[in-house]
GROMACS .gro file of C-alpha atoms in nm:
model
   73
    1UNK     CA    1  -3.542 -19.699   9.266
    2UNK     CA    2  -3.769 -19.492   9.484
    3UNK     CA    3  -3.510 -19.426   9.731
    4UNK     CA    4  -3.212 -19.381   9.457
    5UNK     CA    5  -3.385 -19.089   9.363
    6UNK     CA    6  -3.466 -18.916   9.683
    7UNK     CA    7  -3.133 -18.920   9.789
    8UNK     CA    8  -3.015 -18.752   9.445
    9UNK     CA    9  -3.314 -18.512   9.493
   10UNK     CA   10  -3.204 -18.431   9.829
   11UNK     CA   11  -2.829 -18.394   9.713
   12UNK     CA   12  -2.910 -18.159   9.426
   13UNK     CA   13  -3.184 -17.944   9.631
   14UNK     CA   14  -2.887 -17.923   9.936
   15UNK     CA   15  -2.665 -17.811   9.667
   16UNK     CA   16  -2.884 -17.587   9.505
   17UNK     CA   17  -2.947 -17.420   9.905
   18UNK     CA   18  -2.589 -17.415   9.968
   19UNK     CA   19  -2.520 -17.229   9.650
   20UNK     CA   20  -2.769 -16.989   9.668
   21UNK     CA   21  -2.665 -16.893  10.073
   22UNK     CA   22  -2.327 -16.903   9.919
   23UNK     CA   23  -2.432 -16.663   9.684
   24UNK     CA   24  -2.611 -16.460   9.952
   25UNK     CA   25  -2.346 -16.440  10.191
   26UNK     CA   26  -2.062 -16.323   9.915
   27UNK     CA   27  -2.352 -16.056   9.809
   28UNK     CA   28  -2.359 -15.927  10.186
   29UNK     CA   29  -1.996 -15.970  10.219
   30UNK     CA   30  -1.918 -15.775   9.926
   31UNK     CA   31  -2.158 -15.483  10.005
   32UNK     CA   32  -2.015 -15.435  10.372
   33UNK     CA   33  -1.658 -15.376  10.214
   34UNK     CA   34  -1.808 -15.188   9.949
   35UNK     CA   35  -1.960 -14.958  10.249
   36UNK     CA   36  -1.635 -14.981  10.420
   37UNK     CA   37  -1.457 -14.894  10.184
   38UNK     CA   38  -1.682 -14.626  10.067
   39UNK     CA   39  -1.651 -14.457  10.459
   40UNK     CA   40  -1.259 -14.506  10.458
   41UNK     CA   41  -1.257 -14.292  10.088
   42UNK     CA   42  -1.533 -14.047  10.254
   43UNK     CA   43  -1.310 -13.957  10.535
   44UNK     CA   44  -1.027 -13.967  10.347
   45UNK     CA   45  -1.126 -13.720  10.135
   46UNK     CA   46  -1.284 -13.540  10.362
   47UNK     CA   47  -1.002 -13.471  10.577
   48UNK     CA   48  -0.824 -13.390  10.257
   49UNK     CA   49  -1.035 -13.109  10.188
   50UNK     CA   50  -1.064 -12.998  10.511
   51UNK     CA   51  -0.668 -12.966  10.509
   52UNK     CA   52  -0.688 -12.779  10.164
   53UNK     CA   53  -0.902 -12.562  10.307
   54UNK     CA   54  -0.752 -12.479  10.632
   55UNK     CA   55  -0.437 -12.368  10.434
   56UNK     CA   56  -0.651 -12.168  10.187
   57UNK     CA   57  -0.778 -12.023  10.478
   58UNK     CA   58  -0.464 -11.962  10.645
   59UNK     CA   59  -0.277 -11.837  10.342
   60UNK     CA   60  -0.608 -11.542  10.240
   61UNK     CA   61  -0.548 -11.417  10.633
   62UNK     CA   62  -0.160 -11.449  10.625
   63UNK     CA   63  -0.235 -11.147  10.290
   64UNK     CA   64  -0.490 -10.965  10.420
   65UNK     CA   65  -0.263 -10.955  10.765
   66UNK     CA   66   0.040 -10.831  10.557
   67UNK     CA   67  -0.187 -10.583  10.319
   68UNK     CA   68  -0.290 -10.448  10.699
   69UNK     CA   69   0.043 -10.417  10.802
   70UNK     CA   70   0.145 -10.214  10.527
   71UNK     CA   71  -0.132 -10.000  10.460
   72UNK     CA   72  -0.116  -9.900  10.832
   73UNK     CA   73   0.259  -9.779  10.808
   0.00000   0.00000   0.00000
């Protein structure tokens, strides 16, 4: 009997250790693609706005070039 339930003990405590690094490892898996993912979106966006804002740019000295031009006719 003694030995019975030792080896059940030791099935249901390596079970309970394999779930819970299971557990662990989907937890750290799932926050580096969360960061990753996060970065990717960053950049994304940043170079977004950095485009939207070189053509702002762009387009306030194209005017201010023409106003120039014609004020100095």
């Amino acid at each position: 009997m003694c030995i019975q339930t030792d080896r059940q003990t030791d099935r249901q405590t390596d079970r309970q250790t394999d779930r819970q690094t299971d557990r662990q490892t989907d937890r750290q898996t799932d926050r580096q693609t969360d960061r990753q993912t996060d970065r990717q979106t960053d950049r994304q966006t940043d170079r977004q706005t950095d485009r939207q804002t070189d053509r702002q740019t762009d387009r306030q000295t194209d005017r201010q070039t023409a106003k120039f031009k014609i004020l100095n006719k």
